[in-house]
PDB file of C-alpha atoms and ligand atoms in Angstrom:
ATOM      1  CA  MET A   1      -2.558  -4.463 -41.923  1.00 44.00           C
ATOM      2  CA  ALA A   2      -1.968  -8.142 -41.361  1.00 45.00           C
ATOM      3  CA  GLN A   3      -5.090  -8.997 -39.489  1.00 49.00           C
ATOM      4  CA  GLN A   4      -7.991  -7.103 -38.074  1.00 50.00           C
ATOM      5  CA  PRO A   5      -9.890  -7.719 -34.927  1.00 52.00           C
ATOM      6  CA  ASN A   6     -13.212  -9.380 -34.875  1.00 52.00           C
ATOM      7  CA  HIS A   7     -16.192  -7.039 -34.883  1.00 52.00           C
ATOM      8  CA  GLN A   8     -16.353  -5.571 -31.350  1.00 50.00           C
ATOM      9  CA  PRO A   9     -19.315  -3.706 -29.723  1.00 51.00           C
ATOM     10  CA  ALA A  10     -18.205  -0.595 -27.805  1.00 48.00           C
ATOM     11  CA  HIS A  11     -17.250  -1.086 -24.117  1.00 55.00           C
ATOM     12  CA  GLN A  12     -16.253  -4.691 -24.592  1.00 64.00           C
ATOM     13  CA  PRO A  13     -13.085  -5.469 -22.413  1.00 74.00           C
ATOM     14  CA  ILE A  14      -9.948  -5.787 -24.151  1.00 81.00           C
ATOM     15  CA  THR A  15      -9.331  -9.502 -24.845  1.00 85.00           C
ATOM     16  CA  PRO A  16      -5.927 -11.109 -24.814  1.00 83.00           C
ATOM     17  CA  ALA A  17      -6.304 -11.659 -28.570  1.00 84.00           C
ATOM     18  CA  LEU A  18      -6.953  -7.850 -29.123  1.00 84.00           C
ATOM     19  CA  ARG A  19      -4.070  -7.031 -26.861  1.00 85.00           C
ATOM     20  CA  SER A  20      -1.799  -9.206 -28.826  1.00 88.00           C
ATOM     21  CA  TRP A  21      -3.173  -7.503 -31.996  1.00 88.00           C
ATOM     22  CA  ILE A  22      -2.595  -4.002 -30.845  1.00 87.00           C
ATOM     23  CA  VAL A  23       1.015  -4.860 -29.593  1.00 87.00           C
ATOM     24  CA  GLU A  24       1.693  -6.613 -32.988  1.00 91.00           C
ATOM     25  CA  GLN A  25       0.535  -3.511 -34.897  1.00 90.00           C
ATOM     26  CA  ALA A  26       2.524  -1.153 -32.726  1.00 84.00           C
ATOM     27  CA  SER A  27       5.726  -3.280 -32.888  1.00 87.00           C
ATOM     28  CA  ALA A  28       5.347  -3.247 -36.616  1.00 89.00           C
ATOM     29  CA  ALA A  29       5.444   0.478 -36.585  1.00 88.00           C
ATOM     30  CA  GLN A  30       1.862   0.974 -37.532  1.00 87.00           C
ATOM     31  CA  ALA A  31       0.796   4.548 -36.747  1.00 87.00           C
ATOM     32  CA  PRO A  32      -1.719   4.851 -33.819  1.00 86.00           C
ATOM     33  CA  GLU A  33      -4.469   6.561 -36.157  1.00 90.00           C
ATOM     34  CA  ALA A  34      -4.216   3.500 -38.474  1.00 89.00           C
ATOM     35  CA  ILE A  35      -4.793   1.098 -35.482  1.00 89.00           C
ATOM     36  CA  VAL A  36      -7.651   3.173 -34.257  1.00 84.00           C
ATOM     37  CA  GLN A  37      -9.240   3.268 -37.765  1.00 91.00           C
ATOM     38  CA  ALA A  38      -8.905  -0.414 -38.139  1.00 89.00           C
ATOM     39  CA  MET A  39     -10.667  -0.832 -34.719  1.00 81.00           C
ATOM     40  CA  VAL A  40     -13.393   1.524 -35.648  1.00 88.00           C
ATOM     41  CA  ALA A  41     -13.844  -0.469 -39.054  1.00 90.00           C
ATOM     42  CA  SER A  42     -14.428  -3.381 -36.953  1.00 87.00           C
ATOM     43  CA  GLY A  43     -17.071  -1.829 -34.834  1.00 87.00           C
ATOM     44  CA  TRP A  44     -15.320  -0.016 -32.023  1.00 86.00           C
ATOM     45  CA  ASP A  45     -16.420   3.418 -30.784  1.00 88.00           C
ATOM     46  CA  GLU A  46     -13.454   5.747 -31.580  1.00 86.00           C
ATOM     47  CA  ASP A  47     -12.927   7.130 -28.331  1.00 87.00           C
ATOM     48  CA  VAL A  48     -13.097   3.618 -26.517  1.00 84.00           C
ATOM     49  CA  ALA A  49     -10.647   2.233 -29.142  1.00 83.00           C
ATOM     50  CA  LEU A  50      -8.242   5.202 -28.380  1.00 86.00           C
ATOM     51  CA  ILE A  51      -8.465   4.476 -24.618  1.00 86.00           C
ATOM     52  CA  ALA A  52      -7.958   0.750 -25.269  1.00 83.00           C
ATOM     53  CA  LEU A  53      -4.942   1.430 -27.452  1.00 79.00           C
ATOM     54  CA  GLU A  54      -3.377   3.688 -24.880  1.00 89.00           C
ATOM     55  CA  SER A  55      -3.850   1.473 -21.898  1.00 86.00           C
ATOM     56  CA  THR A  56      -2.872  -1.711 -23.881  1.00 86.00           C
ATOM     57  CA  LEU A  57       0.406  -0.004 -25.088  1.00 85.00           C
ATOM     58  CA  ARG A  58       1.257   1.559 -21.385  1.00 87.00           C
ATOM     59  CA  GLU A  59       0.834  -1.836 -19.763  1.00 87.00           C
ATOM     60  CA  HIS A  60       2.861  -3.535 -22.467  1.00 77.00           C
ATOM     61  CA  LEU A  61       5.650  -1.116 -22.103  1.00 84.00           C
ATOM     62  CA  ALA A  62       5.712  -1.409 -18.251  1.00 80.00           C
ATOM     63  CA  GLU A  63       6.140  -5.274 -18.747  1.00 82.00           C
ATOM     64  CA  ARG A  64       9.038  -4.687 -21.129  1.00 80.00           C
ATOM     65  CA  SER A  65      10.814  -2.432 -18.661  1.00 72.00           C
ATOM     66  CA  ALA A  66      10.267  -4.949 -15.923  1.00 69.00           C
ATOM     67  CA  GLU A  67      11.763  -7.619 -18.019  1.00 72.00           C
ATOM     68  CA  HIS A  68      14.726  -5.445 -18.973  1.00 68.00           C
ATOM     69  CA  SER A  69      15.383  -4.501 -15.199  1.00 60.00           C
ATOM     70  CA  ALA A  70      15.347  -8.084 -14.249  1.00 62.00           C
ATOM     71  CA  GLU A  71      17.922  -8.929 -17.107  1.00 66.00           C
ATOM     72  CA  ARG A  72      20.054  -5.970 -16.223  1.00 62.00           C
ATOM     73  CA  ALA A  73      20.109  -7.225 -12.387  1.00 56.00           C
ATOM     74  CA  ARG A  74      21.236 -10.583 -13.547  1.00 63.00           C
ATOM     75  CA  VAL A  75      23.964  -9.149 -15.644  1.00 68.00           C
ATOM     76  CA  VAL A  76      25.054  -6.631 -12.832  1.00 71.00           C
ATOM     77  CA  GLU A  77      25.057  -9.208 -10.104  1.00 81.00           C
ATOM     78  CA  LEU A  78      27.655 -11.267 -11.893  1.00 89.00           C
ATOM     79  CA  PRO A  79      31.017 -10.668 -10.090  1.00 94.00           C
ATOM     80  CA  PRO A  80      33.611  -9.237 -12.559  1.00 95.00           C
ATOM     81  CA  ALA A  81      36.152 -11.513 -14.226  1.00 97.00           C
ATOM     82  CA  VAL A  82      39.700 -11.232 -12.747  1.00 98.00           C
ATOM     83  CA  ALA A  83      43.139 -12.521 -14.134  1.00 98.00           C
ATOM     84  CA  VAL A  84      43.894 -16.243 -13.378  1.00 98.00           C
ATOM     85  CA  PRO A  85      47.047 -18.259 -13.747  1.00 98.00           C
ATOM     86  CA  GLU A  86      47.621 -19.482 -17.366  1.00 98.00           C
ATOM     87  CA  PRO A  87      50.128 -22.092 -17.631  1.00 98.00           C
ATOM     88  CA  LEU A  88      49.963 -22.436 -21.500  1.00 98.00           C
ATOM     89  CA  PRO A  89      49.713 -18.738 -22.690  1.00 97.00           C
ATOM     90  CA  ALA A  90      51.065 -19.650 -26.030  1.00 97.00           C
ATOM     91  CA  GLY A  91      48.738 -22.501 -26.494  1.00 97.00           C
ATOM     92  CA  MET A  92      49.099 -26.301 -26.304  1.00 98.00           C
ATOM     93  CA  ARG A  93      52.459 -27.926 -26.081  1.00 98.00           C
ATOM     94  CA  ALA A  94      53.706 -31.346 -25.019  1.00 98.00           C
ATOM     95  CA  ALA A  95      55.884 -30.146 -22.310  1.00 98.00           C
ATOM     96  CA  VAL A  96      56.817 -27.098 -20.249  1.00 98.00           C
ATOM     97  CA  TRP A  97      60.034 -26.279 -18.269  1.00 98.00           C
ATOM     98  CA  ALA A  98      59.077 -25.182 -14.800  1.00 98.00           C
ATOM     99  CA  HIS A  99      61.817 -23.822 -12.766  1.00 98.00           C
ATOM    100  CA  ASP A 100      63.935 -27.157 -12.169  1.00 98.00           C
ATOM    101  CA  ARG A 101      61.795 -29.808 -14.104  1.00 98.00           C
ATOM    102  CA  GLU A 102      60.307 -30.661 -17.400  1.00 98.00           C
ATOM    103  CA  VAL A 103      56.603 -31.115 -16.876  1.00 98.00           C
ATOM    104  CA  SER A 104      54.556 -32.914 -19.483  1.00 98.00           C
ATOM    105  CA  VAL A 105      51.125 -31.631 -20.636  1.00 98.00           C
ATOM    106  CA  LEU A 106      48.494 -34.478 -21.063  1.00 98.00           C
ATOM    107  CA  VAL A 107      45.311 -32.917 -21.570  1.00 98.00           C
ATOM    108  CA  ALA A 108      43.907 -29.372 -21.791  1.00 98.00           C
ATOM    109  CA  LEU A 109      40.340 -28.243 -21.783  1.00 98.00           C
ATOM    110  CA  ALA A 110      39.485 -24.660 -22.576  1.00 98.00           C
ATOM    111  CA  ASP A 111      36.074 -24.121 -20.997  1.00 98.00           C
ATOM    112  CA  PRO A 112      36.199 -24.844 -18.050  1.00 98.00           C
ATOM    113  CA  ARG A 113      39.929 -24.181 -18.028  1.00 98.00           C
ATOM    114  CA  VAL A 114      41.527 -27.498 -16.866  1.00 98.00           C
ATOM    115  CA  ILE A 115      44.915 -28.830 -17.646  1.00 99.00           C
ATOM    116  CA  VAL A 116      46.434 -32.368 -16.689  1.00 99.00           C
ATOM    117  CA  PHE A 117      49.994 -32.355 -16.050  1.00 99.00           C
ATOM    118  CA  GLY A 118      52.431 -35.301 -16.027  1.00 98.00           C
ATOM    119  CA  ASN A 119      55.707 -35.749 -13.940  1.00 98.00           C
ATOM    120  CA  LEU A 120      55.024 -32.438 -12.118  1.00 99.00           C
ATOM    121  CA  LEU A 121      56.521 -33.983  -8.906  1.00 99.00           C
ATOM    122  CA  SER A 122      59.303 -36.861  -8.500  1.00 98.00           C
ATOM    123  CA  GLY A 123      58.464 -40.160  -6.671  1.00 98.00           C
ATOM    124  CA  ASP A 124      60.679 -38.899  -3.868  1.00 98.00           C
ATOM    125  CA  GLU A 125      58.855 -35.570  -3.514  1.00 99.00           C
ATOM    126  CA  CYS A 126      55.546 -37.460  -3.217  1.00 98.00           C
ATOM    127  CA  ASP A 127      56.948 -39.756  -0.630  1.00 98.00           C
ATOM    128  CA  ALA A 128      58.658 -36.867   1.279  1.00 98.00           C
ATOM    129  CA  LEU A 129      55.128 -34.988   1.402  1.00 98.00           C
ATOM    130  CA  ILE A 130      53.378 -38.090   2.520  1.00 98.00           C
ATOM    131  CA  ALA A 131      56.020 -38.699   5.287  1.00 97.00           C
ATOM    132  CA  LEU A 132      55.967 -35.237   6.562  1.00 97.00           C
ATOM    133  CA  ALA A 133      52.127 -34.798   6.467  1.00 97.00           C
ATOM    134  CA  SER A 134      51.450 -38.246   7.967  1.00 93.00           C
ATOM    135  CA  ALA A 135      52.522 -36.967  11.521  1.00 88.00           C
ATOM    136  CA  ARG A 136      50.115 -34.110  11.474  1.00 90.00           C
ATOM    137  CA  LEU A 137      47.012 -35.705   9.792  1.00 86.00           C
ATOM    138  CA  GLU A 138      43.607 -34.759  11.307  1.00 64.00           C
ATOM    139  CA  ARG A 139      40.239 -35.006   9.991  1.00 55.00           C
ATOM    140  CA  SER A 140      39.916 -32.746   7.184  1.00 53.00           C
ATOM    141  CA  GLU A 141      38.401 -29.285   7.819  1.00 54.00           C
ATOM    142  CA  THR A 142      36.950 -26.924   5.308  1.00 58.00           C
ATOM    143  CA  VAL A 143      36.870 -23.242   5.713  1.00 58.00           C
ATOM    144  CA  GLN A 144      33.256 -22.479   7.043  1.00 55.00           C
ATOM    145  CA  THR A 145      32.243 -19.241   5.060  1.00 59.00           C
ATOM    146  CA  ASP A 146      29.464 -18.508   7.323  1.00 58.00           C
ATOM    147  CA  THR A 147      31.746 -17.960  10.247  1.00 53.00           C
ATOM    148  CA  GLY A 148      35.201 -17.799   8.520  1.00 52.00           C
ATOM    149  CA  ALA A 149      36.306 -20.627  10.912  1.00 46.00           C
ATOM    150  CA  SER A 150      37.388 -24.210  10.026  1.00 44.00           C
ATOM    151  CA  GLU A 151      35.427 -27.122  10.820  1.00 41.00           C
ATOM    152  CA  VAL A 152      35.008 -30.750   9.950  1.00 42.00           C
ATOM    153  CA  ASN A 153      32.726 -31.040   6.849  1.00 47.00           C
ATOM    154  CA  GLU A 154      30.744 -34.328   6.300  1.00 47.00           C
ATOM    155  CA  SER A 155      30.998 -34.077   2.541  1.00 50.00           C
ATOM    156  CA  ARG A 156      34.804 -34.558   2.831  1.00 57.00           C
ATOM    157  CA  THR A 157      35.640 -37.868   4.420  1.00 69.00           C
ATOM    158  CA  SER A 158      39.469 -37.506   4.100  1.00 78.00           C
ATOM    159  CA  GLN A 159      42.198 -36.425   6.622  1.00 89.00           C
ATOM    160  CA  GLY A 160      44.255 -33.386   5.968  1.00 93.00           C
ATOM    161  CA  MET A 161      46.680 -30.801   6.986  1.00 95.00           C
ATOM    162  CA  PHE A 162      48.270 -27.560   5.727  1.00 97.00           C
ATOM    163  CA  PHE A 163      52.010 -26.835   5.547  1.00 98.00           C
ATOM    164  CA  ASP A 164      53.113 -23.258   5.832  1.00 98.00           C
ATOM    165  CA  ARG A 165      54.507 -21.903   2.557  1.00 98.00           C
ATOM    166  CA  GLY A 166      58.276 -22.843   2.474  1.00 98.00           C
ATOM    167  CA  GLU A 167      57.953 -24.779   5.701  1.00 98.00           C
ATOM    168  CA  HIS A 168      60.307 -27.567   4.523  1.00 98.00           C
ATOM    169  CA  GLU A 169      62.955 -27.436   1.659  1.00 98.00           C
ATOM    170  CA  VAL A 170      60.811 -29.785  -0.328  1.00 98.00           C
ATOM    171  CA  CYS A 171      57.818 -27.638   0.073  1.00 98.00           C
ATOM    172  CA  ALA A 172      59.817 -24.721  -1.142  1.00 98.00           C
ATOM    173  CA  ARG A 173      61.162 -26.449  -4.216  1.00 98.00           C
ATOM    174  CA  ILE A 174      57.739 -27.492  -5.198  1.00 98.00           C
ATOM    175  CA  GLU A 175      56.208 -24.229  -4.714  1.00 98.00           C
ATOM    176  CA  ALA A 176      59.015 -22.436  -6.739  1.00 98.00           C
ATOM    177  CA  ARG A 177      58.304 -24.919  -9.481  1.00 98.00           C
ATOM    178  CA  MET A 178      54.586 -24.371  -9.422  1.00 98.00           C
ATOM    179  CA  ALA A 179      54.991 -20.538  -9.408  1.00 98.00           C
ATOM    180  CA  ALA A 180      57.026 -20.951 -12.615  1.00 98.00           C
ATOM    181  CA  LEU A 181      54.405 -23.312 -14.225  1.00 98.00           C
ATOM    182  CA  MET A 182      51.632 -21.132 -13.479  1.00 98.00           C
ATOM    183  CA  GLN A 183      53.538 -17.909 -14.270  1.00 98.00           C
ATOM    184  CA  TRP A 184      51.928 -16.447 -11.027  1.00 98.00           C
ATOM    185  CA  PRO A 185      53.731 -14.980  -7.942  1.00 98.00           C
ATOM    186  CA  LEU A 186      54.877 -17.431  -5.450  1.00 98.00           C
ATOM    187  CA  GLU A 187      53.527 -15.180  -2.746  1.00 98.00           C
ATOM    188  CA  ASN A 188      49.935 -15.472  -4.034  1.00 98.00           C
ATOM    189  CA  GLY A 189      50.039 -19.174  -3.305  1.00 98.00           C
ATOM    190  CA  GLU A 190      48.577 -20.675  -0.088  1.00 98.00           C
ATOM    191  CA  GLY A 191      50.727 -23.227   1.730  1.00 98.00           C
ATOM    192  CA  LEU A 192      50.421 -26.882   0.353  1.00 98.00           C
ATOM    193  CA  GLN A 193      47.453 -28.919   1.746  1.00 98.00           C
ATOM    194  CA  VAL A 194      47.906 -32.755   1.879  1.00 98.00           C
ATOM    195  CA  LEU A 195      44.933 -34.957   2.020  1.00 96.00           C
ATOM    196  CA  ARG A 196      44.601 -38.656   2.633  1.00 96.00           C
ATOM    197  CA  TYR A 197      41.491 -40.568   1.630  1.00 95.00           C
ATOM    198  CA  GLY A 198      41.050 -44.073   3.050  1.00 93.00           C
ATOM    199  CA  PRO A 199      38.860 -46.732   1.398  1.00 93.00           C
ATOM    200  CA  GLY A 200      35.446 -45.330   0.450  1.00 93.00           C
ATOM    201  CA  ALA A 201      36.413 -41.836   1.222  1.00 94.00           C
ATOM    202  CA  GLU A 202      35.263 -38.941  -1.252  1.00 95.00           C
ATOM    203  CA  TYR A 203      35.189 -35.298  -1.589  1.00 96.00           C
ATOM    204  CA  LYS A 204      31.686 -34.326  -2.836  1.00 96.00           C
ATOM    205  CA  PRO A 205      31.533 -31.827  -5.624  1.00 97.00           C
ATOM    206  CA  HIS A 206      32.101 -28.201  -4.672  1.00 98.00           C
ATOM    207  CA  TYR A 207      33.920 -25.039  -5.723  1.00 98.00           C
ATOM    208  CA  ASP A 208      37.147 -24.096  -4.383  1.00 98.00           C
ATOM    209  CA  TYR A 209      36.356 -20.274  -4.284  1.00 98.00           C
ATOM    210  CA  PHE A 210      34.752 -18.575  -1.469  1.00 98.00           C
ATOM    211  CA  ASP A 211      31.061 -18.005  -1.767  1.00 97.00           C
ATOM    212  CA  PRO A 212      30.412 -14.155  -1.934  1.00 96.00           C
ATOM    213  CA  ALA A 213      27.025 -14.627  -0.410  1.00 94.00           C
ATOM    214  CA  GLN A 214      28.472 -16.274   2.744  1.00 97.00           C
ATOM    215  CA  PRO A 215      28.857 -13.718   5.581  1.00 97.00           C
ATOM    216  CA  GLY A 216      32.272 -14.947   6.599  1.00 97.00           C
ATOM    217  CA  THR A 217      33.804 -14.475   3.100  1.00 98.00           C
ATOM    218  CA  PRO A 218      34.904 -10.934   3.378  1.00 98.00           C
ATOM    219  CA  VAL A 219      37.032 -11.869   6.434  1.00 98.00           C
ATOM    220  CA  ILE A 220      38.657 -14.672   4.366  1.00 98.00           C
ATOM    221  CA  LEU A 221      39.266 -12.371   1.299  1.00 98.00           C
ATOM    222  CA  ARG A 222      41.318  -9.937   3.445  1.00 98.00           C
ATOM    223  CA  ARG A 223      44.177 -12.432   3.215  1.00 97.00           C
ATOM    224  CA  GLY A 224      45.078 -12.460  -0.669  1.00 98.00           C
ATOM    225  CA  GLY A 225      41.673 -12.041  -2.151  1.00 98.00           C
ATOM    226  CA  GLN A 226      39.671 -14.712  -3.873  1.00 98.00           C
ATOM    227  CA  ARG A 227      41.166 -18.188  -4.893  1.00 98.00           C
ATOM    228  CA  VAL A 228      41.410 -18.091  -8.734  1.00 98.00           C
ATOM    229  CA  ALA A 229      42.949 -21.441  -9.472  1.00 99.00           C
ATOM    230  CA  SER A 230      43.716 -24.962  -7.884  1.00 99.00           C
ATOM    231  CA  LEU A 231      46.419 -27.394  -8.655  1.00 99.00           C
ATOM    232  CA  VAL A 232      45.704 -30.972  -7.315  1.00 99.00           C
ATOM    233  CA  CYS A 233      48.722 -33.105  -7.238  1.00 99.00           C
ATOM    234  CA  TYR A 234      48.420 -36.916  -6.885  1.00 99.00           C
ATOM    235  CA  LEU A 235      51.048 -38.354  -4.411  1.00 98.00           C
ATOM    236  CA  ASN A 236      50.273 -41.994  -5.082  1.00 98.00           C
ATOM    237  CA  THR A 237      48.143 -44.130  -7.658  1.00 98.00           C
ATOM    238  CA  PRO A 238      45.130 -45.565  -5.683  1.00 98.00           C
ATOM    239  CA  ALA A 239      44.440 -49.236  -6.526  1.00 97.00           C
ATOM    240  CA  GLY A 240      40.973 -48.232  -7.548  1.00 97.00           C
ATOM    241  CA  GLY A 241      38.596 -45.031  -7.887  1.00 98.00           C
ATOM    242  CA  GLY A 242      39.491 -41.516  -6.393  1.00 98.00           C
ATOM    243  CA  GLU A 243      39.307 -39.646  -9.744  1.00 98.00           C
ATOM    244  CA  THR A 244      38.848 -35.977  -9.751  1.00 98.00           C
ATOM    245  CA  VAL A 245      35.605 -35.268 -11.630  1.00 98.00           C
ATOM    246  CA  PHE A 246      34.201 -32.116 -13.281  1.00 98.00           C
ATOM    247  CA  PRO A 247      30.458 -32.917 -13.314  1.00 98.00           C
ATOM    248  CA  ASP A 248      29.486 -29.977 -15.451  1.00 98.00           C
ATOM    249  CA  VAL A 249      31.705 -31.425 -18.488  1.00 98.00           C
ATOM    250  CA  ASN A 250      31.477 -35.120 -17.552  1.00 98.00           C
ATOM    251  CA  LEU A 251      35.417 -35.124 -17.223  1.00 98.00           C
ATOM    252  CA  ALA A 252      37.244 -37.638 -14.932  1.00 98.00           C
ATOM    253  CA  VAL A 253      40.934 -37.320 -14.214  1.00 98.00           C
ATOM    254  CA  ALA A 254      42.518 -40.486 -13.021  1.00 98.00           C
ATOM    255  CA  PRO A 255      44.834 -40.109  -9.937  1.00 98.00           C
ATOM    256  CA  VAL A 256      48.412 -41.139 -11.017  1.00 98.00           C
ATOM    257  CA  ARG A 257      51.536 -40.509  -8.701  1.00 98.00           C
ATOM    258  CA  GLY A 258      53.452 -37.385  -9.687  1.00 99.00           C
ATOM    259  CA  ASN A 259      50.650 -36.153 -12.102  1.00 99.00           C
ATOM    260  CA  ALA A 260      48.489 -32.963 -11.273  1.00 99.00           C
ATOM    261  CA  VAL A 261      45.279 -31.499 -12.443  1.00 99.00           C
ATOM    262  CA  PHE A 262      44.968 -27.748 -12.655  1.00 99.00           C
ATOM    263  CA  PHE A 263      41.786 -25.683 -13.025  1.00 99.00           C
ATOM    264  CA  SER A 264      40.994 -21.932 -12.932  1.00 98.00           C
ATOM    265  CA  TYR A 265      38.065 -19.824 -12.156  1.00 98.00           C
ATOM    266  CA  ASP A 266      37.967 -16.118 -13.131  1.00 98.00           C
ATOM    267  CA  ARG A 267      34.937 -15.187 -10.961  1.00 98.00           C
ATOM    268  CA  PRO A 268      33.327 -16.835  -7.853  1.00 98.00           C
ATOM    269  CA  HIS A 269      30.437 -18.106  -9.860  1.00 97.00           C
ATOM    270  CA  PRO A 270      29.089 -21.420 -11.108  1.00 98.00           C
ATOM    271  CA  MET A 271      29.245 -20.051 -14.692  1.00 97.00           C
ATOM    272  CA  THR A 272      33.009 -20.959 -14.515  1.00 98.00           C
ATOM    273  CA  ARG A 273      31.881 -24.580 -14.564  1.00 98.00           C
ATOM    274  CA  SER A 274      34.706 -25.376 -12.009  1.00 98.00           C
ATOM    275  CA  LEU A 275      32.495 -27.681 -10.069  1.00 98.00           C
ATOM    276  CA  HIS A 276      34.709 -30.576  -9.048  1.00 98.00           C
ATOM    277  CA  GLY A 277      34.901 -33.418  -6.689  1.00 98.00           C
ATOM    278  CA  GLY A 278      37.154 -36.582  -5.617  1.00 97.00           C
ATOM    279  CA  ALA A 279      35.264 -39.711  -6.380  1.00 97.00           C
ATOM    280  CA  PRO A 280      35.177 -42.293  -3.634  1.00 96.00           C
ATOM    281  CA  VAL A 281      38.361 -44.374  -3.441  1.00 96.00           C
ATOM    282  CA  LEU A 282      37.443 -47.868  -4.301  1.00 96.00           C
ATOM    283  CA  ASP A 283      40.574 -49.788  -3.407  1.00 96.00           C
ATOM    284  CA  GLY A 284      43.589 -48.777  -1.295  1.00 96.00           C
ATOM    285  CA  GLU A 285      44.027 -45.154  -0.179  1.00 96.00           C
ATOM    286  CA  LYS A 286      44.576 -41.833  -2.171  1.00 97.00           C
ATOM    287  CA  TRP A 287      46.944 -38.864  -1.269  1.00 98.00           C
ATOM    288  CA  VAL A 288      46.930 -35.475  -2.922  1.00 98.00           C
ATOM    289  CA  ALA A 289      48.629 -32.225  -2.270  1.00 98.00           C
ATOM    290  CA  THR A 290      46.609 -29.168  -3.342  1.00 98.00           C
ATOM    291  CA  LYS A 291      47.811 -25.661  -4.004  1.00 98.00           C
ATOM    292  CA  TRP A 292      45.476 -22.627  -4.307  1.00 98.00           C
ATOM    293  CA  PHE A 293      46.349 -19.538  -5.964  1.00 98.00           C
ATOM    294  CA  ARG A 294      44.970 -16.332  -4.760  1.00 98.00           C
ATOM    295  CA  GLU A 295      44.323 -13.024  -6.693  1.00 98.00           C
ATOM    296  CA  GLY A 296      46.858 -11.239  -4.477  1.00 98.00           C
ATOM    297  CA  ARG A 297      49.591 -11.821  -1.809  1.00 98.00           C
ATOM    298  CA  PHE A 298      48.743 -14.458   0.598  1.00 98.00           C
ATOM    299  CA  GLU A 299      50.865 -13.458   3.607  1.00 95.00           C
TER     300      GLU A 299
HETATM  301  O1  PD2 B 301      41.406 -35.241  -4.240  1.00 89.67           O
HETATM  302  C1  PD2 B 301      40.686 -34.743  -5.080  1.00 89.67           C
HETATM  303  O2  PD2 B 301      40.585 -35.232  -6.146  1.00 89.67           O
HETATM  304  C2  PD2 B 301      40.089 -33.366  -5.115  1.00 89.67           C
HETATM  305  C3  PD2 B 301      38.805 -33.064  -5.404  1.00 89.67           C
HETATM  306  C4  PD2 B 301      38.259 -31.840  -5.302  1.00 89.67           C
HETATM  307  C5  PD2 B 301      40.671 -32.433  -4.234  1.00 89.67           C
HETATM  308  C6  PD2 B 301      39.892 -31.102  -4.035  1.00 89.67           C
HETATM  309  N1  PD2 B 301      38.708 -30.989  -4.572  1.00 89.67           N
HETATM  310  C7  PD2 B 301      40.546 -30.044  -3.198  1.00 89.67           C
HETATM  311  O3  PD2 B 301      41.575 -30.312  -2.701  1.00 89.67           O
HETATM  312  O4  PD2 B 301      40.067 -28.954  -3.376  1.00 89.67           O
HETATM  313 ZN1   ZN B 302      38.403 -28.768  -4.292  1.00 89.67          ZN
END
C-alpha cells in the first residue's frame, strides 16, 4: 500500500484526500478488504470504513460514466465522413491532363486538402466569363441556411451572379475540364458563380458547406446533398490584395489570372479546417468564378 490515510476518528466525513486515496487504491486493484484494513489500522471503525469505501467508489463510478457518456456524445454528434473529389489520387505531380488542357499543380496541402492549380483557364476564357457575367451582376447573395432563401450578406461585399450549368459554350467547356480534373461527375457540380470585388471588398472567413444546425439546410440538401469541395478560379490578377486565406493553417493563395484554388471538406464540420475567406482587395478589382461540387447530382 503506497500511502495510508492519516489517523481518522470514526464518523469523520470523507475528506477529498481520503477519497483520492480510496480511488487510487481501487484503481491499483487493491482488494476492498485490504483497503478497509488499512483504514481500520488508521483508526477508522470497520463498519464506517466499509460505508465510506462503498459510497466513494459508487460516486467515482457515476462520475466516470458521465464523462464517458459526454465523450460518446461528442463522437456520435460528428457527421460521418463522405467521399470527396481528389484531383491527385496517385500523389503529387507537376501537371495533370484535364479533358482538353494541361493544368499545372503549384502547391498541394494534405490537411486541410488544398491544391493550387496554374493555367486551369485560358486568358480568353477568363475574359469571356467576365464579359458574360458583367451584364448580370448584382450585389452578392449567400444562401441563408435559416430560411433556405438567398439574401445580401454584409460579410460579403462583392457582386455576383450564377450561370446555369452549360449555359454558354465556354461554361460547358470549363465544366467538362473541371469534372475531369476533379474526377467527379459533371452532374454533381453547381453552375459557375462569378464574383466581382471592387476596391476594399472582401469575403470574410466562412465554410462553404451548409451548416447542419440551420433549419433551412434540409431543404437545400434535397438538391444534390452537401457541398464537398470548392474550386475558386481567378479571372484576373488584382493589382493588390484579394488573396484567398485559410486562417486555420495561415495559408494565403495569391489571385493570379487563370489559376485556381481547390479545397475539399469530407463532412460539414470545422474539423475539416476548410475555413477560408477572400482578403480585402487593396488595389484594383478582383474577379473569381467559383465551382461547388455536391455529394450527388445537382439537377
Ligand atoms: O474570392 C475568394 O477568394 C473567395 C474566398 C472565399 C471565394 C469564396 N470563398 C467562395 O466563392 O466561396
Ligand atoms: Zn467560400
